[in-house]
Short mmCIF file of C-alpha atoms in Angstrom, two decimals:
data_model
loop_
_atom_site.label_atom_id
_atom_site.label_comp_id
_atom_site.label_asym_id
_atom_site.label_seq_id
_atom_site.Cartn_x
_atom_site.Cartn_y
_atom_site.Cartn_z
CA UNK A 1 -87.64 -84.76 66.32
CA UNK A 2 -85.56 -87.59 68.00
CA UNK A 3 -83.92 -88.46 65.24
CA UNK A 4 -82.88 -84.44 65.15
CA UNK A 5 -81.99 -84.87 68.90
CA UNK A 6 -79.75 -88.18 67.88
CA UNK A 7 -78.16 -86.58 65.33
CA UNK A 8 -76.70 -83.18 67.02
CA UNK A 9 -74.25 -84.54 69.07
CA UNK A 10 -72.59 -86.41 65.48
CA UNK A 11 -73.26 -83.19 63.46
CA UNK A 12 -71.43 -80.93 66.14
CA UNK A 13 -68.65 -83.34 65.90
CA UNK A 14 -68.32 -83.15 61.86
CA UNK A 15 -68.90 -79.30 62.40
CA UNK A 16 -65.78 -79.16 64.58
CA UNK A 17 -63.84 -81.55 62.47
CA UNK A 18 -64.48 -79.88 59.71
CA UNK A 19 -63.59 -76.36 61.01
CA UNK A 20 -59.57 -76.33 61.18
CA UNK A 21 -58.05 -73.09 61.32
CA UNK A 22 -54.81 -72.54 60.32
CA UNK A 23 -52.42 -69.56 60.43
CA UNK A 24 -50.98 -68.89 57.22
CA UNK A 25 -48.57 -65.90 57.09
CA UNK A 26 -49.37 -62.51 54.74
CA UNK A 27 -47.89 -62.17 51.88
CA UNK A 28 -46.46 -59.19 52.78
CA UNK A 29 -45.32 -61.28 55.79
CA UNK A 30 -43.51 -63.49 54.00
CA UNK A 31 -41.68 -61.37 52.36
CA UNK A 32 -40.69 -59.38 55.62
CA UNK A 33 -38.94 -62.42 56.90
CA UNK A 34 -37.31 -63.03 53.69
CA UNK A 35 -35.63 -60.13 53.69
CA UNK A 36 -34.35 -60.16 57.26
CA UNK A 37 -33.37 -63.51 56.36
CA UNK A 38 -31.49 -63.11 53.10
CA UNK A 39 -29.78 -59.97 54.83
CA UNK A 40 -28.37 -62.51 57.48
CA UNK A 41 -27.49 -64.84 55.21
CA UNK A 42 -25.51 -62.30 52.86
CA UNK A 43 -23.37 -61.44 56.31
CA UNK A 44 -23.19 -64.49 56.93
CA UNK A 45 -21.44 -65.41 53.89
CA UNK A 46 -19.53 -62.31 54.22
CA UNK A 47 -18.07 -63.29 57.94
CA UNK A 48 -17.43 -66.70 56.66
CA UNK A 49 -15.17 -65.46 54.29
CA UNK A 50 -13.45 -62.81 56.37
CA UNK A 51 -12.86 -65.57 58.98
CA UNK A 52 -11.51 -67.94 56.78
CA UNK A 53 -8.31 -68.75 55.00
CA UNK A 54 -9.33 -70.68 51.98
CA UNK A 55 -10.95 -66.86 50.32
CA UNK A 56 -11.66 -68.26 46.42
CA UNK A 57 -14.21 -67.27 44.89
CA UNK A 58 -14.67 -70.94 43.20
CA UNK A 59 -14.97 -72.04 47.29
CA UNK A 60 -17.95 -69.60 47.46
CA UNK A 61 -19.75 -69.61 44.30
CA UNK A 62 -22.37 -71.65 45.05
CA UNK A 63 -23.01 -69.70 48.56
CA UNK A 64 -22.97 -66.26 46.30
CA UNK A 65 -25.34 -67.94 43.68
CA UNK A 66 -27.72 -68.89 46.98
CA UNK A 67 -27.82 -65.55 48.27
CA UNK A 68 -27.86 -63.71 44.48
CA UNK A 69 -31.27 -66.15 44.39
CA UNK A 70 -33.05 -65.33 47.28
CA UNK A 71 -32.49 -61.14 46.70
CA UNK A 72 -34.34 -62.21 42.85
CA UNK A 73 -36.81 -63.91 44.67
CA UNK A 74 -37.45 -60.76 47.23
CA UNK A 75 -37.25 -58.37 43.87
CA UNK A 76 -40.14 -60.89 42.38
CA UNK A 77 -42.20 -61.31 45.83
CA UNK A 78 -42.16 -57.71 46.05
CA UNK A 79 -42.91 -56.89 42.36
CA UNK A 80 -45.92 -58.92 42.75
CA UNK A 81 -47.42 -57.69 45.95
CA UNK A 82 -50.99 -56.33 46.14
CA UNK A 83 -51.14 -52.67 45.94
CA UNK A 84 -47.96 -52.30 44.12
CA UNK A 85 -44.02 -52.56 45.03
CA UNK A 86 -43.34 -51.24 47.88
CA UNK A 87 -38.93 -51.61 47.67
CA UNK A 88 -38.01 -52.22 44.12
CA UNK A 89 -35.64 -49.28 43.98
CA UNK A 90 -33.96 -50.02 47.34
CA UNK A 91 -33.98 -54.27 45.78
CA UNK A 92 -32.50 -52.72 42.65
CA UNK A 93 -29.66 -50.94 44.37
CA UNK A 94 -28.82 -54.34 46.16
CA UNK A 95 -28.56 -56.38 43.31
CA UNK A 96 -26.43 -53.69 41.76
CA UNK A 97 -23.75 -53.51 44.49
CA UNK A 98 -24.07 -57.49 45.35
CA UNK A 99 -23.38 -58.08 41.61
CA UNK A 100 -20.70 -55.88 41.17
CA UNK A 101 -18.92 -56.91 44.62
CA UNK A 102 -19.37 -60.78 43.00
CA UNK A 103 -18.22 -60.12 39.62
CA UNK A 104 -15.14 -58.63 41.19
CA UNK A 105 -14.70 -61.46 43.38
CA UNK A 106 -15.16 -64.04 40.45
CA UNK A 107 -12.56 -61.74 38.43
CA UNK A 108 -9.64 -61.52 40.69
CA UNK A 109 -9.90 -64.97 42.26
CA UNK A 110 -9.23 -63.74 45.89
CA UNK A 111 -10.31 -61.01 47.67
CA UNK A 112 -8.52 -59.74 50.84
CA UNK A 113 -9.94 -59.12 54.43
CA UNK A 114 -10.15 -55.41 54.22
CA UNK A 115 -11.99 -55.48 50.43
CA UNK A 116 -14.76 -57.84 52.17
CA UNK A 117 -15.18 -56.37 55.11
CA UNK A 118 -15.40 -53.26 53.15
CA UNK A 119 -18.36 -54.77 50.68
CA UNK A 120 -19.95 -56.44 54.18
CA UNK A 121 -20.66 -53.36 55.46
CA UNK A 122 -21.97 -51.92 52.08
CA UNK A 123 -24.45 -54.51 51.66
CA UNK A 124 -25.79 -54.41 55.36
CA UNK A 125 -25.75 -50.38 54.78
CA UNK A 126 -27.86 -51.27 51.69
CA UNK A 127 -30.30 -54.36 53.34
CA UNK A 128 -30.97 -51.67 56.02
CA UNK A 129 -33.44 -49.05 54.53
CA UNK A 130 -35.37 -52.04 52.98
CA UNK A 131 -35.36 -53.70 56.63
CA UNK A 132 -36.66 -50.64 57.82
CA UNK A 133 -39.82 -50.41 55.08
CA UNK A 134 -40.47 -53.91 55.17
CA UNK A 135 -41.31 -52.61 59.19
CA UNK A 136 -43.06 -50.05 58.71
CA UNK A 137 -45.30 -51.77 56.09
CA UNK A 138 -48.59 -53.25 57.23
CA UNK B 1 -10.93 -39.72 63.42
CA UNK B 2 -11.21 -35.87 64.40
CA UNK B 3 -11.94 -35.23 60.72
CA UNK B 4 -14.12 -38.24 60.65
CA UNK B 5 -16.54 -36.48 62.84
CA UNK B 6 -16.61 -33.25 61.43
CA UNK B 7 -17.47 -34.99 57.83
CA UNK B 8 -20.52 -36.71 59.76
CA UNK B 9 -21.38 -33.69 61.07
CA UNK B 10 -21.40 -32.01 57.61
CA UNK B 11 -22.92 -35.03 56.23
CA UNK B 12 -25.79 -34.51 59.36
CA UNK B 13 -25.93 -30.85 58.25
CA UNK B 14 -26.83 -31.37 54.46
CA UNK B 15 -29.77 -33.91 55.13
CA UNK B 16 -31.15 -32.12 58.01
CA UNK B 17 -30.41 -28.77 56.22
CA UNK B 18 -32.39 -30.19 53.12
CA UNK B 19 -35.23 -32.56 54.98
CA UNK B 20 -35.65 -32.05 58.70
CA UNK B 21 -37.41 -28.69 58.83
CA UNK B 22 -40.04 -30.30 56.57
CA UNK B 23 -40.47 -33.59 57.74
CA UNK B 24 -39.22 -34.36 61.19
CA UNK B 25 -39.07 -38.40 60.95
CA UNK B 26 -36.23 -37.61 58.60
CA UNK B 27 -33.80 -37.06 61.78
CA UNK B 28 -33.95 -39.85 63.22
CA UNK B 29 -33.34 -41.77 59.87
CA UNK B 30 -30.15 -38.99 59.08
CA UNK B 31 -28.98 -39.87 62.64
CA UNK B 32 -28.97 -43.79 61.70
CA UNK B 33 -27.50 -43.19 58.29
CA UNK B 34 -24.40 -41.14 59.31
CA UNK B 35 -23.66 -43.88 62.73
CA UNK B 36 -23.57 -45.93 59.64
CA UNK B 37 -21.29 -44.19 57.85
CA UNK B 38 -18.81 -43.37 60.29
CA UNK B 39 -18.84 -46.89 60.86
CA UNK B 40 -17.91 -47.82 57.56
CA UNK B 41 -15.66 -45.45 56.76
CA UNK B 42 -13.62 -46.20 60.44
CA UNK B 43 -13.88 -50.04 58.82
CA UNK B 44 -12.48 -48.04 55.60
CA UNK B 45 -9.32 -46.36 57.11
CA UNK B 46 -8.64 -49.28 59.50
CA UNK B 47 -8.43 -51.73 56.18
CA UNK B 48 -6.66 -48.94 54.08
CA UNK B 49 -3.25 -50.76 53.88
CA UNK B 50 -5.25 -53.56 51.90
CA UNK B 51 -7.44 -51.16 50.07
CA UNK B 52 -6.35 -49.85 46.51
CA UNK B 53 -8.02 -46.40 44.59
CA UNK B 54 -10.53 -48.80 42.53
CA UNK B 55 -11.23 -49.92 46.30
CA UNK B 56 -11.99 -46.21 47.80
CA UNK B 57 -14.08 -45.56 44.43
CA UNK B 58 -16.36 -48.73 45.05
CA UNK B 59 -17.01 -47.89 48.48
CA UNK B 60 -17.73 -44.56 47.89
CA UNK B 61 -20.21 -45.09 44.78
CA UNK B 62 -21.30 -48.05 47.48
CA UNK B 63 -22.02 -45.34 49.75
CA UNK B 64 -23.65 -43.18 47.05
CA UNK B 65 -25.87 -45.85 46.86
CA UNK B 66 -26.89 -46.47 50.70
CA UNK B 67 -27.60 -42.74 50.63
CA UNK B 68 -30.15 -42.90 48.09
CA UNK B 69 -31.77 -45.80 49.14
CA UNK B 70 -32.69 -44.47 52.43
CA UNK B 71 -33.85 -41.08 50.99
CA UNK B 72 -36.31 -43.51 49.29
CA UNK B 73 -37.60 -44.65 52.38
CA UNK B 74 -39.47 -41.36 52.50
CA UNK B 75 -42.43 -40.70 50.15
CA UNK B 76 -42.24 -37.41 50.90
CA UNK B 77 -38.93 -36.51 49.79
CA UNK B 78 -39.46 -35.06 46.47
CA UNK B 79 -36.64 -37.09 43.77
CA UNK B 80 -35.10 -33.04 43.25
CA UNK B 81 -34.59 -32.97 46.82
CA UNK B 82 -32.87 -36.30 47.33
CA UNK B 83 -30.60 -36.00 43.96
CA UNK B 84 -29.76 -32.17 45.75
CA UNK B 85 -29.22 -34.00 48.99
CA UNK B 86 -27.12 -36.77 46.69
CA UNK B 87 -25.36 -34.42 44.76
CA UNK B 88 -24.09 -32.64 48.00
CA UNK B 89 -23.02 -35.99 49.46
CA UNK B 90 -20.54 -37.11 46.30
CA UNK B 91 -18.93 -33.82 46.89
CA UNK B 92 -18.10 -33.96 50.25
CA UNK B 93 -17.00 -37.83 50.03
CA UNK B 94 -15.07 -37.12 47.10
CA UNK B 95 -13.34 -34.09 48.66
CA UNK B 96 -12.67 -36.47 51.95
CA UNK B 97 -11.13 -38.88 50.00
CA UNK B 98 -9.06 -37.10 48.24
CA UNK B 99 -11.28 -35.78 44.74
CA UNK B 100 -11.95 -39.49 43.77
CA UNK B 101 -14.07 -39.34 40.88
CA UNK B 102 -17.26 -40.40 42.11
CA UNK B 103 -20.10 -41.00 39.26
CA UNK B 104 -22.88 -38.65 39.63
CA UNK B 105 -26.45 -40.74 39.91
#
């Protein structure tokens, strides 16, 4: 029985050691702030480009291929999620219009303010509805 | 502008005309969607000296597109009802811009 008694107070301690909790984000989570953060950084890219003089597509290739990456990686998350895809139509209509916009880019070398701002506003029409899902989904 | 507003207010008409009686959550999703759209199409006609017809056509299939992805928000709209909904959309942004050929989804 004392050697019970001497042995609590080191057991307790191992017991509380032992016990780390951790907050580790959903799934579903995770994929939430993906989205809200691949839709910044696609008008993000888009403002940079507006703003600046230097308009080549060559200057932002490797910026496109980023963003192209992370809206295959949302289109995969979300593919993959428990209880089924919840945005793959809305993903699909993204990639669509965020190829297309690219491919034209890449094709005619330089775009002009008023053809960006014109796609900018397409894709943040088109990040919207999924925004708005990705809420509303517990 | 003027005619700007009234093709919102057509475009307000069709989706609450279609969904809203039915399923009143649509409004306020129809009332986002067409501040959007004015919004791009303002952006539209203040860029139009730098926009070409191949322009006008993207952002209108573009539009197309933004359309249909928020009618898929809703798991209650019926696909018939959104590709009506759609359908009525094209023709009124084709006939605002001038009978662009707009390719039907």
């Amino acid at each position: 029985m004392k050697t019970l008694r001497l042995c609590f107070p080191v057991l307790l301690i191992a017991l509380i050691v032992s016990c780390k909790v951790q907050f580790v984000p959903s799934a579903d989570a995770a994929i939430k702030a993906a989205v809200v953060a691949s839709a910044q950084h696609t008008d993000a890219l888009y403002l940079q480009m507006i703003n600046a003089e230097d308009k080549e597509f060559t200057t932002y290739a490797a910026d496109y291929a980023a963003v192209e990456s992370e809206i295959n990686a949302i289109a995969i998350q979300d593919g993959v999620r428990k209880g089924g895809s919840v945005v793959s139509q809305q993903v699909a209509l993204l990639q669509k219009n965020f190829l297309q916009y690219k491919s034209h880019h890449r094709e005619v070398g330089t775009l002009n303010s008023g053809q960006l701002q014109t796609y900018r506003g397409l894709l943040a029409g088109l990040w919207l509805p999924i925004i708005k899902v990705e809420s509303y989904y517990k | 502008m003027e005619q700007l507003k009234e093709l919102g207010t057509k475009l307000m008409a069709i989706l609450t005309g279609i969904f809203a009686a039915k399923f009143p959550e649509v409004k306020d999703t129809a009332n986002q969607y067409v501040e959007g759209f004015q919004e791009r199409a303002k952006n539209l006609i203040e860029n139009r000296q730098f926009l070409d017809a191949e322009d006008w056509k993207t952002a209108l299939a573009g539009e197309v597109d933004i359309l249909k992805s928020e009618l898929l928000s809703f798991e209650q709209i019926a696909a018939q009802e959104a590709q009506e909904a759609i359908n009525s959309a094209v023709d009124l942004f084709a006939a605002a811009a001038g009978n662009i050929e707009l390719p039907k989804i």
